Short mmCIF file of C-alpha atoms and ligand atoms in Angstrom, two decimals:
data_model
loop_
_atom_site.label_atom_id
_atom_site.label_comp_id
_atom_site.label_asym_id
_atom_site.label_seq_id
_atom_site.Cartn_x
_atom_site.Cartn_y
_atom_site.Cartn_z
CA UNK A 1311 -33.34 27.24 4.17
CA UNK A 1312 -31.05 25.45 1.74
CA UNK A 1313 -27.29 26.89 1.49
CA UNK A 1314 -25.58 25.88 -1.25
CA UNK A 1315 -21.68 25.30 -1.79
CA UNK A 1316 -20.12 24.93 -5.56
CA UNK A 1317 -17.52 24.96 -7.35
CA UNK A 1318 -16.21 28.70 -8.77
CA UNK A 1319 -13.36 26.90 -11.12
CA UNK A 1320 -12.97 24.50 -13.24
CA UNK A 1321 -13.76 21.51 -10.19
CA UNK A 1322 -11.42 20.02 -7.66
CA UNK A 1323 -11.66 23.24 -6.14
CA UNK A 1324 -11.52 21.38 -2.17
CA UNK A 1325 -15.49 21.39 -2.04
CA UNK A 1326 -15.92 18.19 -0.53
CA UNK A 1327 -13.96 19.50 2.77
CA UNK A 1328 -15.85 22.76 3.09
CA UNK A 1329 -19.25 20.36 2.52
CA UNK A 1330 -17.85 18.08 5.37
CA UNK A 1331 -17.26 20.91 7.59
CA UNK A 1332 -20.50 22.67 7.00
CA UNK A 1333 -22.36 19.09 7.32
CA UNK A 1334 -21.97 19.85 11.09
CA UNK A 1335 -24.32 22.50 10.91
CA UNK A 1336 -26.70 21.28 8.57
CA UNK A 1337 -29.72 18.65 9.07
CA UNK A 1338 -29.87 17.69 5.55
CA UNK A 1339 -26.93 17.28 2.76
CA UNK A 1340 -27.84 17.01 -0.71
CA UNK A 1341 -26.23 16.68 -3.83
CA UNK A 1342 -28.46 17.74 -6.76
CA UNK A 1343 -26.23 17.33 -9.83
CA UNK A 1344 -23.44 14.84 -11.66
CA UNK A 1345 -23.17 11.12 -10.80
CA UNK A 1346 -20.20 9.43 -9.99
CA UNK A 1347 -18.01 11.09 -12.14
CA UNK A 1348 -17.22 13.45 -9.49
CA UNK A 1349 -14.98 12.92 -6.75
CA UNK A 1350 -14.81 14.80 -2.84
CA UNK A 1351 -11.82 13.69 -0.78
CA UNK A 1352 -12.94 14.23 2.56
CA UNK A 1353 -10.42 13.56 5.79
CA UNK A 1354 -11.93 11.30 8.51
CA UNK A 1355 -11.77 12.67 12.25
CA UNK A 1356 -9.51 9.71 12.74
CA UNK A 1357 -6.95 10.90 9.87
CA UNK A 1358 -8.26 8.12 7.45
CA UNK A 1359 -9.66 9.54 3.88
CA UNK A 1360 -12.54 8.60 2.20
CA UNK A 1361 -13.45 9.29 -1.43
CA UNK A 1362 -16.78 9.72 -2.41
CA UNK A 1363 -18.66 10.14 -5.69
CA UNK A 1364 -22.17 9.93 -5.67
CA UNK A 1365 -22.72 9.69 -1.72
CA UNK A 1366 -23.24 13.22 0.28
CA UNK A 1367 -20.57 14.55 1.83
CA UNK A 1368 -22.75 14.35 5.34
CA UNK A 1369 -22.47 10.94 5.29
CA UNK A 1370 -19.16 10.91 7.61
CA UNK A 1371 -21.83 12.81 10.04
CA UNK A 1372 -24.01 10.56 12.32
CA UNK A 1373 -26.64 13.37 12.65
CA UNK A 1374 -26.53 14.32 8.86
CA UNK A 1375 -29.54 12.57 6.23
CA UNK A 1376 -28.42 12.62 3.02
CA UNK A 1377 -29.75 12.67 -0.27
CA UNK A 1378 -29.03 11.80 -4.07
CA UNK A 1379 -31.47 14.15 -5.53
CA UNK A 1380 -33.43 13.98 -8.83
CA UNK A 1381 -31.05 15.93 -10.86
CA UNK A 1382 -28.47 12.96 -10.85
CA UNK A 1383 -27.41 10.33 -12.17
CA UNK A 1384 -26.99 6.70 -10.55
CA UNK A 1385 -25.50 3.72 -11.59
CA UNK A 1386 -26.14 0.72 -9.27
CA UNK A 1387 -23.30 -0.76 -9.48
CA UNK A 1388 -20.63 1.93 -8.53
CA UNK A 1389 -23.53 3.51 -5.96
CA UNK A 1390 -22.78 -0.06 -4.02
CA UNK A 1391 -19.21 -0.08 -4.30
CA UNK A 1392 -18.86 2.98 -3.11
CA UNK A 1393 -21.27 2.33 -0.25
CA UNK A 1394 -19.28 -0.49 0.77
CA UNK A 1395 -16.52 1.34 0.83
CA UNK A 1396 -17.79 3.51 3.28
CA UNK A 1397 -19.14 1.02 5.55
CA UNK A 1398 -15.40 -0.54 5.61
CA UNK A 1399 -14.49 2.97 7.28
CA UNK A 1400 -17.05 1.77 9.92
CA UNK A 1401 -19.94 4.53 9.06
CA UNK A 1402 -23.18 3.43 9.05
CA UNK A 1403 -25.06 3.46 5.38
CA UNK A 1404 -29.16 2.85 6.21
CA UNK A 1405 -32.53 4.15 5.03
CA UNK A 1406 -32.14 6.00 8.26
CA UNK A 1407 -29.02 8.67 6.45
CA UNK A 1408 -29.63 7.89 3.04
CA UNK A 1409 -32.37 8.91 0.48
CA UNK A 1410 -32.35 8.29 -3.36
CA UNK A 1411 -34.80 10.18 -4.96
CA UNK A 1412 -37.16 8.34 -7.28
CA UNK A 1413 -36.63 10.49 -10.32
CA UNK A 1414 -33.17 10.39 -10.91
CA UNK A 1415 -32.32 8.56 -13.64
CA UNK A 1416 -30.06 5.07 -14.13
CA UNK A 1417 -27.01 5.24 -15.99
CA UNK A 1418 -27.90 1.83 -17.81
CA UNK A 1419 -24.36 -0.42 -18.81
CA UNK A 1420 -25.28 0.14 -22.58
CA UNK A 1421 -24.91 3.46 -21.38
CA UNK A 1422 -21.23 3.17 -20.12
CA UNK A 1423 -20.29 1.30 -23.76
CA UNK A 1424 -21.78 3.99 -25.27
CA UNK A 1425 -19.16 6.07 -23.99
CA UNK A 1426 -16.52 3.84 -24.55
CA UNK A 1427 -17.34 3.17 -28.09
CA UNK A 1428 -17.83 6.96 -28.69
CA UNK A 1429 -14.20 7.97 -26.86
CA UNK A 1430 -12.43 4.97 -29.32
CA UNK A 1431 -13.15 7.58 -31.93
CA UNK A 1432 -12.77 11.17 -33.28
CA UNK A 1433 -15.58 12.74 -31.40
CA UNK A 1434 -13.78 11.86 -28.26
CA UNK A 1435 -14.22 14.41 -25.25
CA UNK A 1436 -11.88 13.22 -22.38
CA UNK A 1437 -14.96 11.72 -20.99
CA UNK A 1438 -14.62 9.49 -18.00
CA UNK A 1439 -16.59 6.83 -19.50
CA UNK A 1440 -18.83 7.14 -17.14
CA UNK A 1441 -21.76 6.88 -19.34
CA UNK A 1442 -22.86 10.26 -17.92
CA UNK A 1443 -23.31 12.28 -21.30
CA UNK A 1444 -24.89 9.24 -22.64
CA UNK A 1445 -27.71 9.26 -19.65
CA UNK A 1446 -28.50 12.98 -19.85
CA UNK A 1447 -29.65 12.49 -23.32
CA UNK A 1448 -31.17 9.60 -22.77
CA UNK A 1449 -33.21 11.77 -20.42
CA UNK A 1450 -33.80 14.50 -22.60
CA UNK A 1451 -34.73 12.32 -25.39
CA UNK A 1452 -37.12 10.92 -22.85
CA UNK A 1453 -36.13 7.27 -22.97
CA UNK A 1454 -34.25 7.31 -19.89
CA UNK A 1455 -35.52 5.09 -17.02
CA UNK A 1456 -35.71 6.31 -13.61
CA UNK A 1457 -34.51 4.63 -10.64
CA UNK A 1458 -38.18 3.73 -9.83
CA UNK A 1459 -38.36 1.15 -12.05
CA UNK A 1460 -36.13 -1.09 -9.80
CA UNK A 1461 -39.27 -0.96 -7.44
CA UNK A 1462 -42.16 -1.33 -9.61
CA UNK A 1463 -40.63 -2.72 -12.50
CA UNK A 1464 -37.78 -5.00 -12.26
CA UNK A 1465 -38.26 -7.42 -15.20
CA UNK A 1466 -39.09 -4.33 -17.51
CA UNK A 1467 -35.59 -2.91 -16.36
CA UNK A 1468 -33.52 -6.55 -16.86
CA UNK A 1469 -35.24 -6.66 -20.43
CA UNK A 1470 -34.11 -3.27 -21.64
CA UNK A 1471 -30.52 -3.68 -20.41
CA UNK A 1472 -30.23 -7.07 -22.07
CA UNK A 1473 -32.42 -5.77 -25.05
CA UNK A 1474 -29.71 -2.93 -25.64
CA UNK A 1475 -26.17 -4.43 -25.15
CA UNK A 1476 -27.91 -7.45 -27.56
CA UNK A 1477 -28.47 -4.65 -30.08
CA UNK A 1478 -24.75 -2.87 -29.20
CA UNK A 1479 -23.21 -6.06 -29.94
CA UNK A 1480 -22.28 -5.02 -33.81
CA UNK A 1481 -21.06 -1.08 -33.08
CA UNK A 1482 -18.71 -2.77 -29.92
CA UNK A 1483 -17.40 -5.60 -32.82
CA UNK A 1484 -17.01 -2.73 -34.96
CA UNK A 1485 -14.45 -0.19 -32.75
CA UNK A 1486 -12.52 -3.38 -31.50
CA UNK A 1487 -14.57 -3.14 -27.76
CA UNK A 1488 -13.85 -6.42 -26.48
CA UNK A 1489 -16.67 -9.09 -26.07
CA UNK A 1490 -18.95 -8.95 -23.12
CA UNK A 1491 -21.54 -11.49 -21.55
CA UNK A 1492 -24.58 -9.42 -21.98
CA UNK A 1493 -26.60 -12.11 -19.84
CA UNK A 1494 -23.85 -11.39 -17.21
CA UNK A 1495 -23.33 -7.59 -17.42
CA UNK A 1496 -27.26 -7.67 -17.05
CA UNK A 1497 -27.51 -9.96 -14.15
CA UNK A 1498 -24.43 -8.21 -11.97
CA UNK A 1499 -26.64 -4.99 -12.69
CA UNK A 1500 -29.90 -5.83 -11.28
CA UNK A 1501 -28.19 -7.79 -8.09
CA UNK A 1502 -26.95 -4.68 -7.18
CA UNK A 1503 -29.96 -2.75 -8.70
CA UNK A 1504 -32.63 -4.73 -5.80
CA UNK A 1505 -29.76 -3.53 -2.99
CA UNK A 1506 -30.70 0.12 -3.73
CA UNK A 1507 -34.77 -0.77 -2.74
CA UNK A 1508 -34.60 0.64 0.69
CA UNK A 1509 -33.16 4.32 0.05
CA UNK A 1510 -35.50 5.06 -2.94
CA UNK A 1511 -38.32 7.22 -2.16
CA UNK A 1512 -39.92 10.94 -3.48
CA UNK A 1513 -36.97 12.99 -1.54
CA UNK A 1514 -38.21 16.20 -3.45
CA UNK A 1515 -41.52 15.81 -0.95
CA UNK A 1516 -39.46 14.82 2.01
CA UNK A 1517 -37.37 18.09 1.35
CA UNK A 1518 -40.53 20.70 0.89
CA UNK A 1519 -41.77 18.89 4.02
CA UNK A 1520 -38.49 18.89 5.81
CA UNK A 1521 -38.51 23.13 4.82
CA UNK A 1522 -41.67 23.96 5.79
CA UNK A 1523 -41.60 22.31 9.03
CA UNK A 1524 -41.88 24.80 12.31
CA UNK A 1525 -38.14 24.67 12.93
CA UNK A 1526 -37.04 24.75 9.45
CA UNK A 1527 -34.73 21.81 8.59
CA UNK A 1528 -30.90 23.08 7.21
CA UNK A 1529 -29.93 22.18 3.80
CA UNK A 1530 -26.62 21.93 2.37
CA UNK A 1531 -26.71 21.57 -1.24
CA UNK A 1532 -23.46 20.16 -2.38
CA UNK A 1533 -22.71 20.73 -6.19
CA UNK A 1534 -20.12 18.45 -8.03
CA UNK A 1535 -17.92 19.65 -10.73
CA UNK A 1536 -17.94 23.65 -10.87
CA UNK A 1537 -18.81 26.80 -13.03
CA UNK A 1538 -16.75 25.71 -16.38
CA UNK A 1539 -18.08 22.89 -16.81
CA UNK A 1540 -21.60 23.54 -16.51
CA UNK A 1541 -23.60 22.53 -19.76
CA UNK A 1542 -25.14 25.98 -20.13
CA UNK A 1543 -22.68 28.81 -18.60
CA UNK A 1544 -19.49 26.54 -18.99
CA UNK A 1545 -16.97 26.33 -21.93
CA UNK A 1546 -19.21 23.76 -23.80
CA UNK A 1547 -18.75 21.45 -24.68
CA UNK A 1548 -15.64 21.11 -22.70
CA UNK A 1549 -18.53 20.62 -20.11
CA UNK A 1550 -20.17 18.48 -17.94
CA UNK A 1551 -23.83 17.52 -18.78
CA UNK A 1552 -25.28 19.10 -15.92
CA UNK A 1553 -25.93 22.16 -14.33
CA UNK A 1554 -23.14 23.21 -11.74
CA UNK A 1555 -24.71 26.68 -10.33
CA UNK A 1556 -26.80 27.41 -7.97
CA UNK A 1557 -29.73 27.50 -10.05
CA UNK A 1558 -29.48 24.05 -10.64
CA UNK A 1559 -30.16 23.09 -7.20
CA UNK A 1560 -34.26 23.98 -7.45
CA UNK A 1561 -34.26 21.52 -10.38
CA UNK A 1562 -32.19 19.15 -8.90
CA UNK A 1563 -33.65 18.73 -5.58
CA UNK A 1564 -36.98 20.35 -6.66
CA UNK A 1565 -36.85 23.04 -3.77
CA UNK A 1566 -38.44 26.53 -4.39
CA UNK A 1567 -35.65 29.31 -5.55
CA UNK A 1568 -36.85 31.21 -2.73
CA UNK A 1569 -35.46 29.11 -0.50
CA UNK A 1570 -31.88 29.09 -1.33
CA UNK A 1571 -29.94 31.41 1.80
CA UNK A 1572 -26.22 31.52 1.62
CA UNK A 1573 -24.41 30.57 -1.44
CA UNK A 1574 -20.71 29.47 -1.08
CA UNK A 1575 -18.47 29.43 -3.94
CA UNK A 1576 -14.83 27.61 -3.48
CA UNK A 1577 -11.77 28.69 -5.14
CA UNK A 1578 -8.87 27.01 -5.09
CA UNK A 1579 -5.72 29.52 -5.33
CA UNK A 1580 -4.07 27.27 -7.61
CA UNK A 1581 -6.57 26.33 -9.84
CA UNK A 1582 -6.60 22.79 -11.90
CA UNK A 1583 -8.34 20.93 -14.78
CA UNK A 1584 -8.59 17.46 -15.98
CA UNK A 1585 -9.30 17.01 -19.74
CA UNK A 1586 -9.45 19.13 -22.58
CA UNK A 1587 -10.82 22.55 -23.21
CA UNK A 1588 -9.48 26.37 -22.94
CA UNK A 1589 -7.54 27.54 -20.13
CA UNK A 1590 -6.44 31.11 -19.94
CA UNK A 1591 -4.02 30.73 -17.42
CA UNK A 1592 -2.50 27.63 -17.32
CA UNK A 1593 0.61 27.56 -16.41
CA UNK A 1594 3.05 25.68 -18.82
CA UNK A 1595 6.57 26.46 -17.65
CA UNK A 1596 7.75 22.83 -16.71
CA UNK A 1597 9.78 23.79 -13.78
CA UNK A 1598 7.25 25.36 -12.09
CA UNK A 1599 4.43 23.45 -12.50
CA UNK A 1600 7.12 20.55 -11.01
CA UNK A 1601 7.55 23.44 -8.14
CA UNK A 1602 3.92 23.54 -7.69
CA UNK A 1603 2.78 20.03 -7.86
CA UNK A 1604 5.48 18.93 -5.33
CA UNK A 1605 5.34 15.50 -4.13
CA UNK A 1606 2.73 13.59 -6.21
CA UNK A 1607 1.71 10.64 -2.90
CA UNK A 1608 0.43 13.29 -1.27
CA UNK A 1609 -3.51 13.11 -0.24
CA UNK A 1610 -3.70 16.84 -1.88
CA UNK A 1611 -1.54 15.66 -5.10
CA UNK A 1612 -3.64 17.32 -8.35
CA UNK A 1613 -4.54 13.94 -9.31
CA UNK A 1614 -8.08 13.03 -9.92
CA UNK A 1615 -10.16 10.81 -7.28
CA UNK A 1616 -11.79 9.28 -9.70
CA UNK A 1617 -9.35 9.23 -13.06
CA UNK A 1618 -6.22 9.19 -11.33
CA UNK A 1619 -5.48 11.55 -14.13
CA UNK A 1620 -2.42 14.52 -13.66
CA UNK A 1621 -4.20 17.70 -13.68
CA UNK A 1622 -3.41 20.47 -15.61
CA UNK A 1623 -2.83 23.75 -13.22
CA UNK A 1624 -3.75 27.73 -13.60
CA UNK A 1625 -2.96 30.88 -12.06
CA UNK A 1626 -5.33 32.53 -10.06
CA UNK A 1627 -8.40 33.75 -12.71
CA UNK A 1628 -10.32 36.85 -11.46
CA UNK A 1629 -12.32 37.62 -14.74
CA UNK A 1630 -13.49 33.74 -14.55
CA UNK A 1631 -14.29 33.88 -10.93
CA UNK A 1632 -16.30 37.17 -11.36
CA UNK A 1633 -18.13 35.36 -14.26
CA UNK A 1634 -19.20 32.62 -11.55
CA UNK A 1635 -19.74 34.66 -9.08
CA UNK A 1636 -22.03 36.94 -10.89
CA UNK A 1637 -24.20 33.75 -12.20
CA UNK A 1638 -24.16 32.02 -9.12
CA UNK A 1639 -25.81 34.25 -6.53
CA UNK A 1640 -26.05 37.89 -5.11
CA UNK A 1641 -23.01 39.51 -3.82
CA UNK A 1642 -24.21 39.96 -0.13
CA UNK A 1643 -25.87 36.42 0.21
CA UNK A 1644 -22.47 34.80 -1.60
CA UNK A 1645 -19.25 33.99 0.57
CA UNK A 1646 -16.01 32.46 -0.65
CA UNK A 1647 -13.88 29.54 0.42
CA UNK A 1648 -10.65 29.35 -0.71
CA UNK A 1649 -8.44 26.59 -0.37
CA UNK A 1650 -4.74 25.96 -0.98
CA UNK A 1651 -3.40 28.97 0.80
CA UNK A 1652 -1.02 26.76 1.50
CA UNK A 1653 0.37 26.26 -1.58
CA UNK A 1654 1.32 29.64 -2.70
CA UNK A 1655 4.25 30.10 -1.24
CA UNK A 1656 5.71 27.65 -3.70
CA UNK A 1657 5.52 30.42 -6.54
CA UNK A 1658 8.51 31.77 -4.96
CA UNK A 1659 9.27 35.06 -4.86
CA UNK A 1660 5.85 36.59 -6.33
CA UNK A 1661 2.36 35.55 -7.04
CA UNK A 1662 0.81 35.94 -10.18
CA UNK A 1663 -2.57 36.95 -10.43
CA UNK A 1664 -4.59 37.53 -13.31
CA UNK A 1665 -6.94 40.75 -13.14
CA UNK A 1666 -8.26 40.80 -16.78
CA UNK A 1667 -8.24 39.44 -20.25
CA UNK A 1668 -6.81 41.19 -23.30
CA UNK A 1669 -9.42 39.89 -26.78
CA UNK A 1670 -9.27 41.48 -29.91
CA UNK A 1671 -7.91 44.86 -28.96
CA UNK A 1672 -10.36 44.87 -25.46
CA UNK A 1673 -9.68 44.43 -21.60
CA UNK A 1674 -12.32 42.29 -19.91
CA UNK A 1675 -12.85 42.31 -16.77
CA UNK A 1676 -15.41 39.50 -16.82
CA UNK A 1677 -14.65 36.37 -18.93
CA UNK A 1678 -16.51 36.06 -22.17
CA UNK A 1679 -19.18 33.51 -22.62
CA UNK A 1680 -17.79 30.93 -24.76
CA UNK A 1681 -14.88 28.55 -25.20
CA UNK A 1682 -13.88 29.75 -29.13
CA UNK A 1683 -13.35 33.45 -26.99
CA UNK A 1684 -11.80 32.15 -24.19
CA UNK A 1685 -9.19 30.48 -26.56
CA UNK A 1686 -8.43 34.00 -28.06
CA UNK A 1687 -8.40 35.86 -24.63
CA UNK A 1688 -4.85 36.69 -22.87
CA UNK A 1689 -4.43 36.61 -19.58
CA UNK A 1690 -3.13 40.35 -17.93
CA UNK A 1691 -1.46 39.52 -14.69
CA UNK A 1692 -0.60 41.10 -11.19
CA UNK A 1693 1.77 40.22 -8.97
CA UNK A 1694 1.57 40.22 -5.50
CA UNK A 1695 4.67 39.88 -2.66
CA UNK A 1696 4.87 35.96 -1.18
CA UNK A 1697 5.62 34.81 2.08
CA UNK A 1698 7.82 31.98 3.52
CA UNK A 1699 6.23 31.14 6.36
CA UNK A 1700 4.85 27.46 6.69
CA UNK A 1701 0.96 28.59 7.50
CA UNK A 1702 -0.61 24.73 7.67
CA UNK A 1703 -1.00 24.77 11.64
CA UNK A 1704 -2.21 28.66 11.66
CA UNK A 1705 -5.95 28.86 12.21
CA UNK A 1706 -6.67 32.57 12.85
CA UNK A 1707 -6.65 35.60 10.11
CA UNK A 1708 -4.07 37.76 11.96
CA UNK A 1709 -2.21 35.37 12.74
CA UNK A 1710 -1.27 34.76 8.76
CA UNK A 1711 2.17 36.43 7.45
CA UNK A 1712 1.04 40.21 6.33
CA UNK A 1713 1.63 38.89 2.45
CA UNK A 1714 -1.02 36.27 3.10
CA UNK A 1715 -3.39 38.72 4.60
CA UNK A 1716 -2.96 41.02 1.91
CA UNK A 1717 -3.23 38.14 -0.80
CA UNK A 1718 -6.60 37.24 0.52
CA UNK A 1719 -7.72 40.89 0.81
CA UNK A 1720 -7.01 41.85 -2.51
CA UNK A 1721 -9.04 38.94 -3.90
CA UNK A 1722 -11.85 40.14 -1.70
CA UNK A 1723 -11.52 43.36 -3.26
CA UNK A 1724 -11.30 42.75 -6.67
CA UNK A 1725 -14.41 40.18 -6.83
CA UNK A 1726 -16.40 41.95 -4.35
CA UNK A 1727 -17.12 39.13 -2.30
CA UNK A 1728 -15.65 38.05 1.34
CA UNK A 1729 -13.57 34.86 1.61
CA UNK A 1730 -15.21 33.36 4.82
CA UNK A 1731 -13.14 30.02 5.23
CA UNK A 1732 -9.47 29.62 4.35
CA UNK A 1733 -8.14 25.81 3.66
CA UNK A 1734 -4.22 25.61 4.69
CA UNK A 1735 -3.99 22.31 4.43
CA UNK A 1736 -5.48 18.80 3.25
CA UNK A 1737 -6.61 17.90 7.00
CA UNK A 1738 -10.10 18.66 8.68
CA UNK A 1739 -9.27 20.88 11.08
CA UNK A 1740 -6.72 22.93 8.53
CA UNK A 1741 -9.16 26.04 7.82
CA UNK A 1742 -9.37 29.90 8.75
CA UNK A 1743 -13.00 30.86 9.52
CA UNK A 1744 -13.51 34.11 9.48
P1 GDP B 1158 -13.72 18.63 -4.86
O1 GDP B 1158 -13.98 17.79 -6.06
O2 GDP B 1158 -13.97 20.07 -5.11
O3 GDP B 1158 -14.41 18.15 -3.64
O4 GDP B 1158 -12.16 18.55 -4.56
P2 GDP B 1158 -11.23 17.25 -4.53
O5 GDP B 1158 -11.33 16.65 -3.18
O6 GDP B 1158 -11.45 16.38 -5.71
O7 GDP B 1158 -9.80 17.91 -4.76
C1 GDP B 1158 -9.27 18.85 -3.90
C2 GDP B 1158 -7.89 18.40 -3.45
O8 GDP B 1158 -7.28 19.41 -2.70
C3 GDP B 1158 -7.92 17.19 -2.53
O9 GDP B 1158 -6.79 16.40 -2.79
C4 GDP B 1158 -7.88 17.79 -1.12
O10 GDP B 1158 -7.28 16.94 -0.18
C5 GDP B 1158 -7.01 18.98 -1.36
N1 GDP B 1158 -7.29 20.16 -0.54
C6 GDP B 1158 -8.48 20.76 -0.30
N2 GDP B 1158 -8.30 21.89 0.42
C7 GDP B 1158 -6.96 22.00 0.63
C8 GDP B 1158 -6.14 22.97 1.27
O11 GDP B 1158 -6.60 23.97 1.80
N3 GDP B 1158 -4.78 22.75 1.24
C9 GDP B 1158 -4.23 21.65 0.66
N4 GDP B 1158 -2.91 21.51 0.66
N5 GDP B 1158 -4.99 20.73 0.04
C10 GDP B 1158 -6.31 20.90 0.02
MG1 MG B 1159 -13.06 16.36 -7.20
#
C-alpha cells in the first residue's frame, strides 16, 4: 500500500520531519512531484540537520530505498550537490537506496535562464529561478527531454543544451543577463549528467512489482510544496507547476489509485508563505509577527531552505484546510499532523482562529476556488484560551496543558479529521503520537 503525506497549507508546513519519522516504517519513500525547489529540513539522530530538495526524505534511513519518481523534475547539477552533501553527513548515496525514474524530465540550464530572463521583467512570479515552470511546459509542449537520454543519448543531450543557450544568447543580451560560456555551462552539465547513470531505471515497474509482491512493500509518498500551490486546486497562478494532492501521486509514481491507504495531511499552527499571492489571514501587525518569528538563527526560523527568503505568516485557516482536506482524501482514511504546537503560546493571551470567510454578503465555510475570491474573502475568527507552559519536552496527549488539549480538539472538530502526530519542537524525537 502507498501512504501518502502532503502539505494542507501553503508549504513549509514541517513535512519533511513527519516523512523522516514515518520512513521508519516504510520500505519504500517516494517523492512524486516538484524538483528542487522544495526544501525538507530533517534533524539527524546525532542532532546535525540536513536539507534536502530533490532526495527522499528516507534517505537518512539505512533500510529505506528511495525514489525520484516520474512526476519530477531533475536537474543534474543541483541532484549532485545535494547528494554530496549528504554523503558529507556520512549516509550512504548508492544504486542500492536510490532510484531515478527514467521518465522524469531534465530541467535543461536554458531552462534556468529562462526563468531568470522572465523574473527580470513584468511577468515576474516570485519564482525561485529554478527553471521549474519553464520544464513543465517544456513537457507539456512535448519537447522536454527525459532523464533517459543521459543513457542512450548523451551527444543528442550536449547538442540541445549548447544548441539552446547559443540561440538564448540575444534575449540574455537583451534583459542585461550577464554573459555565460555556453561551451562551459554545457560541459559542467553533462559531467554531472553521466554521475546520475547508475540510479536511472523504470521505478514505476519496480514500484507495481514492489506492491504486488506477497508481503506487500510500504510506500511513503512524500509530496513537496502543499495544497495552495498546486497548479490545478491552488491559487493559480500563485502556484507551483505541479500537482501537490494526493491524486498526483498515481501520476507521479505511476501506482494504481487503488492503492493509496492512509493519507496524511500536515498543518502547521502557524501557517507561512514565501512569495506572492492571496492570503486570508496573514497576519500584518508588526509586533506580533516580531513576537511570533522570535529568534531568526533558529533551525525552525520561517526562513526558506532553499531561498533563504523571510516568510510571510497566517493565522490558523479552517475554511482552507477543509478545502484540502476535502480534495485530498476521505475523511476516515485521512489523519492530520500538526506541527508548531509549540509556538502558540507566543500569541499571548488568546489564539486566533479563523472558522469561516465573510465574501460578498456570504459565510463560507470552505474556501472558494480561486485566488481573485480569495482576495475578496475576510477572515471570521475565534479565539481560543492559551497556555504558558513550555510543552517542547512533553510527548504524551494528557500530559499537554488543558488549553493545548482543547486547542487541538477543537481543530479536530471543526475539520472532521483526527490530528494523529503533534510536532513541539524542531528535534526528531519532539512529537505527540496519538
Ligand atoms: P517542509 O517543506 O514541509 O518539509 O517544511 P520545512 O522543513 O521547509 O519547514 C518547516 C520548519 O519548521 C523547519 O524549520 C522545521 O525545523 C520546523 N518545524 C517542523 N515541525 C516543527 C515543530 O513541531 N516545532 C517547531 N518549533 N519547529 C518545527
Ligand atoms: Mg520546505
Amino acid at each position: 500500500m502507498v501512504d501518502v503525506i502532503i502539505g494542507l497549507q501553503r508549504g513549509d508546513e514541517g513535512k519533511g520531519r513527519f516523512v523522516d519519522m514515518l520512513s521508519e516504517t516504510h520500505d519504500i519513500v517516494a517523492r512524486f512531484n516538484g524538483g528542487n525547489n522544495a526544501g525538507h529540513t530533517v534533524v539527524l539522530p546525532d542532532g546535525r540537520d540536513l536539507a534536502l530538495h530533490l532526495v527522499p526524505s528516507g534517505i537518512a534511513h539505512p533500510h529505506a530505498m528511495n525514489i525520484i519518481g516520474n512526476g519530477t523534475l531533475i536537474n543534474p547539477v543541483k541532484l549532485n550537490e545535494e547528494i554530496a552533501d549528504i554523503r558529507s553527513k556520512g549516509i550512504n548515496v548508492s544504486r542500492d537506496n536510490l532510484k531515478i525514474s527514467s521518465a522524469a524530465h531534465l530541467i535543461l540550464p536554458h531552462h534556468i535562464y529562462d526563468d531568470e530572463i522572465r523574473e527580470s521583467g513584468k511577468g515576474g512570479q516570485g519564482s525561485t529561478k529554478a527553471g521549474i515552470a519553464q520544464v513543465s511546459s517544456y513537457k507539456a509542449m512535448r519537447t522536454g527531454l527525459r532523464i533517459e537520454i543521459i543513457k542512450n543519448n548523451l551527444k543528442k543531450l550536449e547538442t540541445i543544451i549548447f544548441e539552446s543557450l547559443i540561440a538564448q544568447q540575444p534575449i540574455r543580451k537583451a534583459v542585461g543577463l550577464p554573459d555565460i560560456d555556453e561551451k562551459e555551462v554545457t560541459g559542467i552539465y553533462i559531467k554531472n549528467a553521466k554521475l546520475l547513470v547508475e540510479f536511472i531505471t523504470d521505478t514505476v515497474f519496480y514500484l507495481n512489482q514492489e506492491l504486488r509482491k506477497p508481503k506487500p512493500a510500504r510506500v511513503l509518498a512524500e509530496g513537496a510544496q502543499a495544497f495552495l500551490l498546486d497548479i490545478d486546486h491552488g491559487m493559480y497562478p500563485y502556484t507551483s507547476s505541479s500537482s501537490t494532492t494526493s491524486g498526483g501521486v498515481s501520476t507521479g509514481l505511476g501506482v494504481p489509485p487503488s492503492y493509496i491507504d492512509k493519507v496524511y495531511g500536515v498543518a502547521k499552527a502557524i501557517q507561512s508563505h514565501v512569495g506572492g499571492g492571496p492570503f486570508v489571514t496573514e497576519i500584518t501587525d508588526e509586533k506580533l509577527l516580531k513576537q511570533l518569528h522570535g529568534d531568526m538563527r533558529t533551525i525552525d526560523a520561517e526562513k526558506g531552505t532553499t531561498t533563504g527568503r523571510v516568510r510571510r505568516l497566517g493565522f490558523f485557516d479552517l475554511p482552507q484546510i477543509r478545502r484540502a482536506q476535502m480534495v485530498n482524501g476521505e475523511e476516515d482514511k485521512q489523519t492530520m499532523a500538526l506541527s508548531k504546537l509549540d509556538w502558540v503560546q507566543r500569541f499571548g493571551e488568546k489564539i486566533p482562529i479563523c472558522v469561516a470567510y465573510e465574501r460578498n454578503g456570504k459565510i463560507l465555510e470552505i474556501a472558494p476556488d480561486a485566488a481573485y475570491k480569495l482576495q475578496q474573502s475576510t477572515p471570521q475568527y475565534e479565539y481560543l484560551p492559551n497556555w504558558q507552559e513550555d510543552i517542547r519536552e512533553i510527548r504524551k496527549f494528557d500530559k499537554l496543558p488543558i488549553n493545548a488539549q482543547k486547542y487541538i480538539e477543537y481543530i479536530e472538530k471543526k475539520t472532521g479529521v483526527t490530528i494523529s502526530m503533534i510536532g513541539v519542537g524542531p528535534q526528531r524525537d519532539q512529537v505527540i503520537i496519538r
